[in-house]
Each structure stands twice: as structure tokens, then as C-alpha cells.
Amino acid sequence: METKTFRTTEAEIRQAAALLQAGDTVAFPTETVYGLGANALDPQAVDKIFQAKGRPSDNPLIVHIAHRESVDKLVRGPLPDAAVACMDRFWPGPLTLVLPCSDRIPSNVTAGLDTVGIRMPDHETALALIDAAGVPLAAPSANRSGRPSPTTAAHVLEDLSGKIAGVVDGGAAGVGVESTVLDLSGEVPLILRPGGVTQEMIKEVLPRVEFDPALLTGSGKPKSPGVKYTHYAPRGEMYVVEGPNSERVIRQLVDNARKEGRKTGVLTTSERVYAYDADAVVPVGTRENLPSVAAGLYDAIRRFDHLGAEVIFAESFPETGVGVAIMNRLRKAAGQRVIRAD
Ligand code: TXA
Ligand code: MG
């Protein structure tokens, strides 16, 4: 299949929407990462998403909408007050709400769960495409399963060219890490995946919000099926180096790896770009501004592949605000391989 690239003009968005209406898959930009969309009410179209990504069928998809009213047909029963409060505060925006699902939603969207994740992206092109398609769009991140999420149309094509009908090229996604997944189907609001909307922000409307315990301990069964898979990984072997002496320890690790003849990479920020003598030193944003690190994180991880790094050492970041999501993704990209540098 030839994957067609669309620009963000009204006419080309309409063409992309026609593909979606015909039951095909089209990738599109959101404020977090690029999504791979299909008509959420058409199980065959949804199946094409799983095929193209190579995604395990037990991992549910987020349904994207352009208008608040669209929620009513997707959820079962009346909306909880907590959901209304979150929509008022954070939509459109990087917050996915998990709610009891209506029986209109095909079971491959929810992976057979009795809940559905819904969000309204804060991105003009995404909203225009959903509107033009006239249906809610099921859309996971538009990467091959296990790879870093795409933040540009080029990333999407790197993974999925020839496997999807089209991609709408809207430039780089802004936030850079995926939406926060917030489960409102139980008694206590639970963050199943940290993301662009932080726990501190949610606390302002839902004071009782907690993290899914399995996220914090790394043990037990996470409530969000996707969280258990290896994810975001570069091709090289990645390690996250945590602790006050990370700079010195990374320099040592690089030296040792080079002596073994391995091609080395270091993930750092603009502040320390000259501190390392590795084969590939990739800076991402600045320490003074964690959102800038989030925005460039996946592009940086993909860059190590292009540079052929075989072993990669990543600096770590304070776990406040969006730093929680950054460290969650880094540790996953590293397959939880963490080196302490105290
Ligand atoms: O920012 C985002 O959320 C992006 C853009 C495209 O919207 N999408 C995204 O989708 O990251 P995906 O499929 O890569 O990640 C969805 C996550 C997975 O961890 C999945 O398990 C979880 O959300 N999820 C979806 N529906 C769920 C449900 N009903 N219950 C629990 N977790 C759910
Ligand atoms: Mg994903």
C-alpha cells in the first residue's frame, strides 16, 4: 500500500477524512504525539491499526473526540462529576479519561475491558480531522509496537510507511510525551500512565487522585494494559544513570564501553553537551525547562538508532511535574536498567 502524505489544508484534511470514512487508517498530529487513527465504531477499521502497528490485541486504544457531546454515546450511564470537572479543566488537552464504556464501542477498541479511554486533543488539525470524518477516532501512538512514539510525520513514515493509508503532516507535536491516563471508573481516581497533565494539576480538581500502585512499585498488575510492555526502546542497549554523580559515572561507563569496542551514546541536555566524549552525544532540551526535555525525548531516542549507538547512557531528571512522565518513559526505554551514581 502506498502511504499518502497530506498537508493541513482544509481540502487535504477532507481527503484524509474520506480515507477514514472508508475504513482505512490515517496518522495525524496531536499536541502530545502522532496518533494512528481509524473509525472507532468500525471493528474492521480498528483491526487495521493493530495489524499496522503489530500491537498486542490485549492493549486497548484511546478514542479521540472533537466535541464534549460525543462522550455521551461512548460511555455507559451518567458522567461522574469527577469526569465533568476534568473535562472542564483539561479538555481539549493531554488527559485521557477512563470511564465505563457503552456497548456501541467494538470490543477490539477496549481489548474486551468494560471501560474506554477518551480524550479531546488540543490540536487544530486533529480536531478538524475528527470533525471532517464525522466519527470518533480510535488512535494509539503511530509507531510500530515497542518503538518510541512519533513526534513528527517523518517518524511515522520511518515506522509505518507502506502499512497505513495516509499521514497528515502537521509539523512537530508539542508536548512530546503521551497523554496522562486517568481512571475514573473506580472509587479513587487513579493515574494509570503519567503524561502531559501532572498529578499536581489533577489534584487541583480531584484532591484524592493517586498513582496506580503497580506504576510506583513496578510490581503487581498495572491497570493500563499498555504499561506492562517494553516500550519506547532504541535499538541499542540503554541505561538510565541516576544520582548526584551521574556525569562522572557516565564518563566512566562510556570509557569502559569504548574499550570493549562498542559504539556509545549519551542522552543529555544542552547544559552538558560538551561534558562527554561518546560516539553519539544527543542533547534534549534544557534542565531549566523540563517540558523542553519532554518535547524532544522521542526524537532523541530515535536519533541513537540513526547514529548506530550500541550502548546508550541517559542522564535522569527530577521527578516533579512532567519529569514524572519523562522518567517513566526513560526507564521503560531502558527496559528498567538503572545504574545508581551516588
Ligand atoms: O497522547 C496520547 O495518549 C496518544 C495520542 C495519539 O493521543 N495516544 C497514545 O495511545 O499514547 P497508546 O495506545 O500508545 O497508549 C494508550 C494507553 C495504553 O497504555 C493503554 O493500555 C491505555 O492507554 N488505555 C487505553 N484504554 C484503556 C482502558 N480502557 N483502561 C486502561 N488503560 C487504557
Ligand atoms: Mg503507544
GROMACS .gro file of C-alpha atoms and ligand atoms in nm:
model
  376
    1MET     CA    1   0.000   0.000   0.000
    2GLU     CA    2   0.126   0.349  -0.079
    3THR     CA    3   0.109   0.580   0.220
    4LYS     CA    4  -0.015   0.921   0.113
    5THR     CA    5   0.109   1.237   0.288
    6PHE     CA    6  -0.148   1.512   0.337
    7ARG     CA    7  -0.092   1.876   0.424
    8THR     CA    8  -0.312   2.055   0.676
    9THR     CA    9  -0.521   2.248   0.423
   10GLU     CA   10  -0.896   2.208   0.450
   11ALA     CA   11  -0.910   2.024   0.118
   12GLU     CA   12  -0.640   1.773   0.210
   13ILE     CA   13  -0.785   1.714   0.556
   14ARG     CA   14  -1.111   1.629   0.379
   15GLN     CA   15  -0.927   1.376   0.162
   16ALA     CA   16  -0.769   1.219   0.468
   17ALA     CA   17  -1.109   1.208   0.639
   18ALA     CA   18  -1.255   1.030   0.335
   19LEU     CA   19  -0.999   0.750   0.384
   20LEU     CA   20  -1.105   0.720   0.748
   21GLN     CA   21  -1.472   0.706   0.647
   22ALA     CA   22  -1.384   0.429   0.401
   23GLY     CA   23  -1.242   0.223   0.687
   24ASP     CA   24  -0.873   0.297   0.637
   25THR     CA   25  -0.605   0.415   0.880
   26VAL     CA   26  -0.458   0.767   0.876
   27ALA     CA   27  -0.192   0.905   1.112
   28PHE     CA   28  -0.237   1.259   1.239
   29PRO     CA   29  -0.067   1.506   1.472
   30THR     CA   30  -0.192   1.580   1.822
   31GLU     CA   31  -0.046   1.807   2.089
   32THR     CA   32   0.125   1.504   2.250
   33VAL     CA   33   0.247   1.264   1.977
   34TYR     CA   34   0.119   1.148   1.636
   35GLY     CA   35  -0.175   0.906   1.653
   36LEU     CA   36  -0.276   0.633   1.409
   37GLY     CA   37  -0.648   0.687   1.358
   38ALA     CA   38  -0.936   0.470   1.243
   39ASN     CA   39  -1.313   0.492   1.282
   40ALA     CA   40  -1.364   0.382   1.644
   41LEU     CA   41  -1.710   0.244   1.565
   42ASP     CA   42  -1.587   0.014   1.284
   43PRO     CA   43  -1.420  -0.302   1.420
   44GLN     CA   44  -1.259  -0.388   1.084
   45ALA     CA   45  -1.103  -0.043   1.056
   46VAL     CA   46  -0.980  -0.072   1.416
   47ASP     CA   47  -0.828  -0.410   1.336
   48LYS     CA   48  -0.609  -0.242   1.071
   49ILE     CA   49  -0.449  -0.033   1.347
   50PHE     CA   50  -0.341  -0.348   1.534
   51GLN     CA   51  -0.209  -0.502   1.212
   52ALA     CA   52  -0.007  -0.197   1.105
   53LYS     CA   53   0.147  -0.146   1.449
   54GLY     CA   54   0.198  -0.510   1.532
   55ARG     CA   55   0.016  -0.425   1.854
   56PRO     CA   56  -0.086  -0.696   2.101
   57SER     CA   57  -0.465  -0.730   2.094
   58ASP     CA   58  -0.493  -0.703   2.474
   59ASN     CA   59  -0.385  -0.337   2.467
   60PRO     CA   60  -0.687  -0.102   2.439
   61LEU     CA   61  -0.700   0.213   2.224
   62ILE     CA   62  -0.785   0.570   2.321
   63VAL     CA   63  -1.091   0.717   2.147
   64HIS     CA   64  -1.042   1.075   2.026
   65ILE     CA   65  -1.332   1.319   2.000
   66ALA     CA   66  -1.374   1.680   1.889
   67HIS     CA   67  -1.683   1.776   2.091
   68ARG     CA   68  -1.786   1.721   2.452
   69GLU     CA   69  -2.129   1.587   2.350
   70SER     CA   70  -1.963   1.293   2.173
   71VAL     CA   71  -1.874   1.146   2.513
   72ASP     CA   72  -2.235   1.064   2.592
   73LYS     CA   73  -2.263   0.793   2.327
   74LEU     CA   74  -1.931   0.638   2.423
   75VAL     CA   75  -1.982   0.592   2.796
   76ARG     CA   76  -2.232   0.386   2.991
   77GLY     CA   77  -2.452   0.565   3.244
   78PRO     CA   78  -2.434   0.925   3.360
   79LEU     CA   79  -2.097   1.101   3.360
   80PRO     CA   80  -1.941   1.112   3.707
   81ASP     CA   81  -1.889   1.464   3.850
   82ALA     CA   82  -1.515   1.397   3.853
   83ALA     CA   83  -1.521   1.345   3.475
   84VAL     CA   84  -1.711   1.668   3.416
   85ALA     CA   85  -1.466   1.857   3.637
   86CYS     CA   86  -1.168   1.716   3.446
   87MET     CA   87  -1.320   1.791   3.107
   88ASP     CA   88  -1.393   2.148   3.216
   89ARG     CA   89  -1.040   2.196   3.333
   90PHE     CA   90  -0.823   1.995   3.094
   91TRP     CA   91  -1.006   1.943   2.763
   92PRO     CA   92  -0.902   1.989   2.499
   93GLY     CA   93  -0.567   1.866   2.630
   94PRO     CA   94  -0.335   1.576   2.716
   95LEU     CA   95  -0.566   1.393   2.957
   96THR     CA   96  -0.735   1.062   2.875
   97LEU     CA   97  -1.031   0.969   3.093
   98VAL     CA   98  -1.110   0.601   3.151
   99LEU     CA   99  -1.484   0.556   3.201
  100PRO     CA  100  -1.738   0.270   3.185
  101CYS     CA  101  -1.793   0.204   2.814
  102SER     CA  102  -2.115   0.185   2.617
  103ASP     CA  103  -2.192  -0.123   2.410
  104ARG     CA  104  -2.161   0.078   2.088
  105ILE     CA  105  -1.785   0.052   2.112
  106PRO     CA  106  -1.635  -0.253   1.937
  107SER     CA  107  -1.456  -0.484   2.177
  108ASN     CA  108  -1.124  -0.460   1.992
  109VAL     CA  109  -1.108  -0.089   2.084
  110THR     CA  110  -1.131  -0.167   2.456
  111ALA     CA  111  -0.949  -0.501   2.435
  112GLY     CA  112  -1.255  -0.653   2.597
  113LEU     CA  113  -1.244  -0.430   2.907
  114ASP     CA  114  -1.567  -0.272   3.032
  115THR     CA  115  -1.406   0.072   3.026
  116VAL     CA  116  -1.295   0.304   2.746
  117GLY     CA  117  -1.026   0.574   2.736
  118ILE     CA  118  -1.142   0.901   2.578
  119ARG     CA  119  -0.968   1.227   2.509
  120MET     CA  120  -1.010   1.552   2.319
  121PRO     CA  121  -0.674   1.654   2.173
  122ASP     CA  122  -0.567   2.018   2.189
  123HIS     CA  123  -0.461   2.036   1.826
  124GLU     CA  124  -0.638   2.220   1.547
  125THR     CA  125  -0.556   1.962   1.279
  126ALA     CA  126  -0.660   1.667   1.495
  127LEU     CA  127  -0.991   1.832   1.578
  128ALA     CA  128  -1.053   1.928   1.214
  129LEU     CA  129  -0.984   1.571   1.101
  130ILE     CA  130  -1.216   1.415   1.361
  131ASP     CA  131  -1.483   1.666   1.265
  132ALA     CA  132  -1.445   1.600   0.893
  133ALA     CA  133  -1.454   1.223   0.947
  134GLY     CA  134  -1.772   1.267   1.149
  135VAL     CA  135  -1.687   0.974   1.377
  136PRO     CA  136  -1.475   0.929   1.690
  137LEU     CA  137  -1.123   0.809   1.606
  138ALA     CA  138  -0.952   0.525   1.788
  139ALA     CA  139  -0.585   0.620   1.784
  140PRO     CA  140  -0.280   0.476   1.956
  141SER     CA  141   0.057   0.639   1.906
  142ALA     CA  142   0.156   0.594   1.540
  143ASN     CA  143   0.472   0.387   1.594
  144ARG     CA  144   0.546   0.019   1.542
  145SER     CA  145   0.466  -0.150   1.872
  146GLY     CA  146   0.758  -0.116   2.116
  147ARG     CA  147   0.924   0.177   1.934
  148PRO     CA  148   0.935   0.536   2.062
  149SER     CA  149   0.616   0.731   1.990
  150PRO     CA  150   0.640   0.955   1.681
  151THR     CA  151   0.653   1.330   1.726
  152THR     CA  152   0.689   1.411   1.354
  153ALA     CA  153   0.536   1.278   1.032
  154ALA     CA  154   0.885   1.156   0.936
  155HIS     CA  155   0.892   0.935   1.249
  156VAL     CA  156   0.553   0.792   1.148
  157LEU     CA  157   0.679   0.709   0.798
  158GLU     CA  158   1.000   0.559   0.939
  159ASP     CA  159   0.786   0.300   1.121
  160LEU     CA  160   0.468   0.264   0.915
  161SER     CA  161   0.531   0.366   0.555
  162GLY     CA  162   0.350   0.123   0.325
  163LYS     CA  163   0.142  -0.013   0.615
  164ILE     CA  164  -0.111   0.272   0.653
  165ALA     CA  165  -0.325   0.466   0.405
  166GLY     CA  166  -0.202   0.813   0.496
  167VAL     CA  167  -0.042   1.062   0.731
  168VAL     CA  168  -0.138   1.424   0.784
  169ASP     CA  169   0.184   1.623   0.826
  170GLY     CA  170   0.121   1.896   1.082
  171GLY     CA  171   0.481   1.952   1.189
  172ALA     CA  172   0.626   1.854   1.527
  173ALA     CA  173   0.391   1.759   1.812
  174GLY     CA  174   0.429   1.996   2.108
  175VAL     CA  175   0.421   1.813   2.443
  176GLY     CA  176   0.628   1.520   2.321
  177VAL     CA  177   0.509   1.259   2.573
  178GLU     CA  178   0.168   1.093   2.560
  179SER     CA  179  -0.143   1.197   2.749
  180THR     CA  180  -0.193   1.121   3.115
  181VAL     CA  181  -0.433   0.827   3.151
  182LEU     CA  182  -0.671   0.885   3.443
  183ASP     CA  183  -0.906   0.607   3.553
  184LEU     CA  184  -1.236   0.744   3.685
  185SER     CA  185  -1.420   0.412   3.679
  186GLY     CA  186  -1.334   0.317   4.038
  187GLU     CA  187  -1.379   0.477   4.377
  188VAL     CA  188  -1.044   0.660   4.383
  189PRO     CA  189  -0.922   0.845   4.072
  190LEU     CA  190  -0.606   0.667   3.957
  191ILE     CA  191  -0.330   0.781   3.723
  192LEU     CA  192  -0.254   0.475   3.511
  193ARG     CA  193   0.009   0.647   3.297
  194PRO     CA  194   0.186   0.975   3.382
  195GLY     CA  195   0.183   1.230   3.100
  196GLY     CA  196   0.136   1.588   2.992
  197VAL     CA  197  -0.115   1.670   3.270
  198THR     CA  198   0.066   1.622   3.601
  199GLN     CA  199  -0.065   1.479   3.929
  200GLU     CA  200  -0.027   1.826   4.086
  201MET     CA  201  -0.255   1.972   3.818
  202ILE     CA  202  -0.519   1.700   3.862
  203LYS     CA  203  -0.508   1.742   4.241
  204GLU     CA  204  -0.646   2.090   4.199
  205VAL     CA  205  -0.976   1.943   4.079
  206LEU     CA  206  -0.957   1.591   4.229
  207PRO     CA  207  -0.769   1.610   4.561
  208ARG     CA  208  -0.778   1.231   4.609
  209VAL     CA  209  -0.602   1.139   4.285
  210GLU     CA  210  -0.331   0.872   4.324
  211PHE     CA  211  -0.094   0.678   4.101
  212ASP     CA  212  -0.179   0.318   4.014
  213PRO     CA  213   0.025   0.135   4.284
  214ALA     CA  214   0.169  -0.101   4.020
  215LEU     CA  215   0.328   0.202   3.850
  216LEU     CA  216   0.517   0.306   4.160
  217THR     CA  217   0.635  -0.034   4.278
  218GLY     CA  218   0.695  -0.181   3.933
  219SER     CA  219   0.524  -0.496   4.063
  220GLY     CA  220   0.167  -0.624   4.054
  221LYS     CA  221  -0.062  -0.596   3.757
  222PRO     CA  222  -0.087  -0.245   3.608
  223LYS     CA  223  -0.445  -0.134   3.537
  224SER     CA  224  -0.341   0.004   3.200
  225PRO     CA  225  -0.252  -0.296   2.985
  226GLY     CA  226  -0.012  -0.095   2.766
  227VAL     CA  227   0.205  -0.006   3.062
  228LYS     CA  228   0.338  -0.360   3.100
  229TYR     CA  229   0.501  -0.377   2.756
  230THR     CA  230   0.859  -0.280   2.675
  231HIS     CA  231   0.821   0.048   2.501
  232TYR     CA  232   0.997   0.347   2.353
  233ALA     CA  233   1.316   0.144   2.317
  234PRO     CA  234   1.606   0.240   2.093
  235ARG     CA  235   1.784  -0.045   1.911
  236GLY     CA  236   2.093  -0.007   2.131
  237GLU     CA  237   2.104  -0.117   2.494
  238MET     CA  238   2.002   0.176   2.709
  239TYR     CA  239   2.080   0.251   3.076
  240VAL     CA  240   1.944   0.532   3.291
  241VAL     CA  241   2.205   0.671   3.528
  242GLU     CA  242   2.052   0.821   3.841
  243GLY     CA  243   2.212   1.009   4.130
  244PRO     CA  244   2.427   1.315   4.203
  245ASN     CA  245   2.743   1.179   4.036
  246SER     CA  246   2.580   1.081   3.710
  247GLU     CA  247   2.811   1.294   3.496
  248ARG     CA  248   3.130   1.134   3.630
  249VAL     CA  249   2.983   0.783   3.625
  250ILE     CA  250   2.858   0.820   3.268
  251ARG     CA  251   3.205   0.932   3.156
  252GLN     CA  252   3.349   0.616   3.313
  253LEU     CA  253   3.085   0.393   3.160
  254VAL     CA  254   3.148   0.545   2.818
  255ASP     CA  255   3.523   0.486   2.852
  256ASN     CA  256   3.471   0.125   2.951
  257ALA     CA  257   3.225   0.056   2.671
  258ARG     CA  258   3.457   0.213   2.414
  259LYS     CA  259   3.744  -0.006   2.533
  260GLU     CA  260   3.519  -0.302   2.459
  261GLY     CA  261   3.481  -0.162   2.108
  262ARG     CA  262   3.116  -0.069   2.144
  263LYS     CA  263   2.966   0.238   1.981
  264THR     CA  264   2.847   0.461   2.266
  265GLY     CA  265   2.570   0.716   2.310
  266VAL     CA  266   2.484   0.966   2.583
  267LEU     CA  267   2.146   1.131   2.630
  268THR     CA  268   2.199   1.466   2.799
  269THR     CA  269   2.075   1.825   2.787
  270SER     CA  270   2.215   2.139   2.626
  271GLU     CA  271   2.397   2.222   2.954
  272ARG     CA  272   2.628   1.919   2.942
  273VAL     CA  273   2.664   1.856   2.573
  274TYR     CA  274   3.041   1.916   2.592
  275ALA     CA  275   3.090   1.702   2.904
  276TYR     CA  276   3.105   1.370   2.720
  277ASP     CA  277   3.332   1.206   2.469
  278ALA     CA  278   3.091   0.945   2.335
  279ASP     CA  279   3.033   0.849   1.970
  280ALA     CA  280   2.684   0.998   1.982
  281VAL     CA  281   2.608   1.275   2.230
  282VAL     CA  282   2.243   1.372   2.189
  283PRO     CA  283   2.117   1.676   2.382
  284VAL     CA  284   1.747   1.708   2.452
  285GLY     CA  285   1.611   2.043   2.574
  286THR     CA  286   1.744   2.215   2.884
  287ARG     CA  287   1.740   2.114   3.250
  288GLU     CA  288   1.588   2.451   3.335
  289ASN     CA  289   1.277   2.362   3.140
  290LEU     CA  290   1.152   2.004   3.175
  291PRO     CA  291   0.878   2.048   2.909
  292SER     CA  292   1.159   2.113   2.657
  293VAL     CA  293   1.307   1.773   2.752
  294ALA     CA  294   0.968   1.602   2.708
  295ALA     CA  295   0.921   1.767   2.368
  296GLY     CA  296   1.248   1.632   2.227
  297LEU     CA  297   1.275   1.299   2.412
  298TYR     CA  298   1.147   1.053   2.149
  299ASP     CA  299   1.328   1.225   1.864
  300ALA     CA  300   1.650   1.196   2.066
  301ILE     CA  301   1.592   0.824   2.132
  302ARG     CA  302   1.530   0.763   1.762
  303ARG     CA  303   1.846   0.958   1.679
  304PHE     CA  304   2.062   0.698   1.856
  305ASP     CA  305   1.936   0.444   1.604
  306HIS     CA  306   2.037   0.666   1.314
  307LEU     CA  307   2.380   0.716   1.472
  308GLY     CA  308   2.421   0.345   1.532
  309ALA     CA  309   2.474   0.363   1.910
  310GLU     CA  310   2.508   0.015   2.059
  311VAL     CA  311   2.506   0.116   2.424
  312ILE     CA  312   2.339   0.434   2.549
  313PHE     CA  313   2.363   0.606   2.887
  314ALA     CA  314   2.089   0.853   2.976
  315GLU     CA  315   2.101   1.122   3.241
  316SER     CA  316   1.800   1.137   3.470
  317PHE     CA  317   1.562   1.417   3.564
  318PRO     CA  318   1.384   1.539   3.877
  319GLU     CA  319   1.051   1.363   3.920
  320THR     CA  320   0.834   1.669   3.954
  321GLY     CA  321   0.572   1.792   3.710
  322VAL     CA  322   0.624   1.645   3.364
  323GLY     CA  323   0.952   1.497   3.499
  324VAL     CA  324   0.743   1.204   3.628
  325ALA     CA  325   0.639   1.118   3.272
  326ILE     CA  326   0.992   1.174   3.138
  327MET     CA  327   1.148   0.935   3.390
  328ASN     CA  328   0.867   0.681   3.338
  329ARG     CA  329   0.941   0.675   2.963
  330LEU     CA  330   1.320   0.675   3.005
  331ARG     CA  331   1.314   0.377   3.243
  332LYS     CA  332   1.085   0.193   3.004
  333ALA     CA  333   1.305   0.274   2.708
  334ALA     CA  334   1.590   0.130   2.913
  335GLY     CA  335   1.392  -0.183   2.997
  336GLN     CA  336   1.422  -0.071   3.365
  337ARG     CA  337   1.805  -0.094   3.353
  338VAL     CA  338   1.904   0.171   3.607
  339ILE     CA  339   2.258   0.244   3.730
  340ARG     CA  340   2.294   0.433   4.060
  341ALA     CA  341   2.557   0.706   4.070
  342ASP     CA  342   2.572   0.810   4.438
  343TXA     O1  343  -0.124   1.118   2.391
  343TXA     C1  344  -0.175   1.008   2.368
  343TXA     O2  345  -0.244   0.949   2.453
  343TXA     C2  346  -0.153   0.945   2.231
  343TXA     C3  347  -0.219   1.034   2.127
  343TXA     C4  348  -0.215   0.975   1.990
  343TXA     O3  349  -0.349   1.063   2.166
  343TXA     N1  350  -0.205   0.812   2.227
  343TXA     C5  351  -0.146   0.709   2.291
  343TXA     O4  352  -0.208   0.587   2.270
  343TXA     O5  353  -0.046   0.720   2.357
  343TXA     P1  354  -0.139   0.448   2.307
  343TXA     O6  355  -0.230   0.347   2.251
  343TXA     O7  356   0.000   0.447   2.260
  343TXA     O8  357  -0.147   0.439   2.462
  343TXA     C6  358  -0.273   0.424   2.523
  343TXA     C7  359  -0.255   0.382   2.668
  343TXA     C8  360  -0.209   0.239   2.678
  343TXA     O9  361  -0.120   0.227   2.787
  343TXA     C9  362  -0.342   0.166   2.707
  343TXA    O10  363  -0.321   0.046   2.776
  343TXA    C10  364  -0.415   0.271   2.789
  343TXA    O11  365  -0.382   0.393   2.732
  343TXA     N2  366  -0.561   0.253   2.785
  343TXA    C11  367  -0.644   0.275   2.681
  343TXA     N3  368  -0.770   0.243   2.714
  343TXA    C12  369  -0.768   0.199   2.842
  343TXA    C13  370  -0.865   0.150   2.933
  343TXA     N4  371  -0.992   0.138   2.900
  343TXA     N5  372  -0.825   0.114   3.057
  343TXA    C14  373  -0.695   0.126   3.093
  343TXA     N6  374  -0.598   0.171   3.011
  343TXA    C15  375  -0.633   0.207   2.887
  344MG      MG  376   0.193   0.398   2.236
   0.00000   0.00000   0.00000
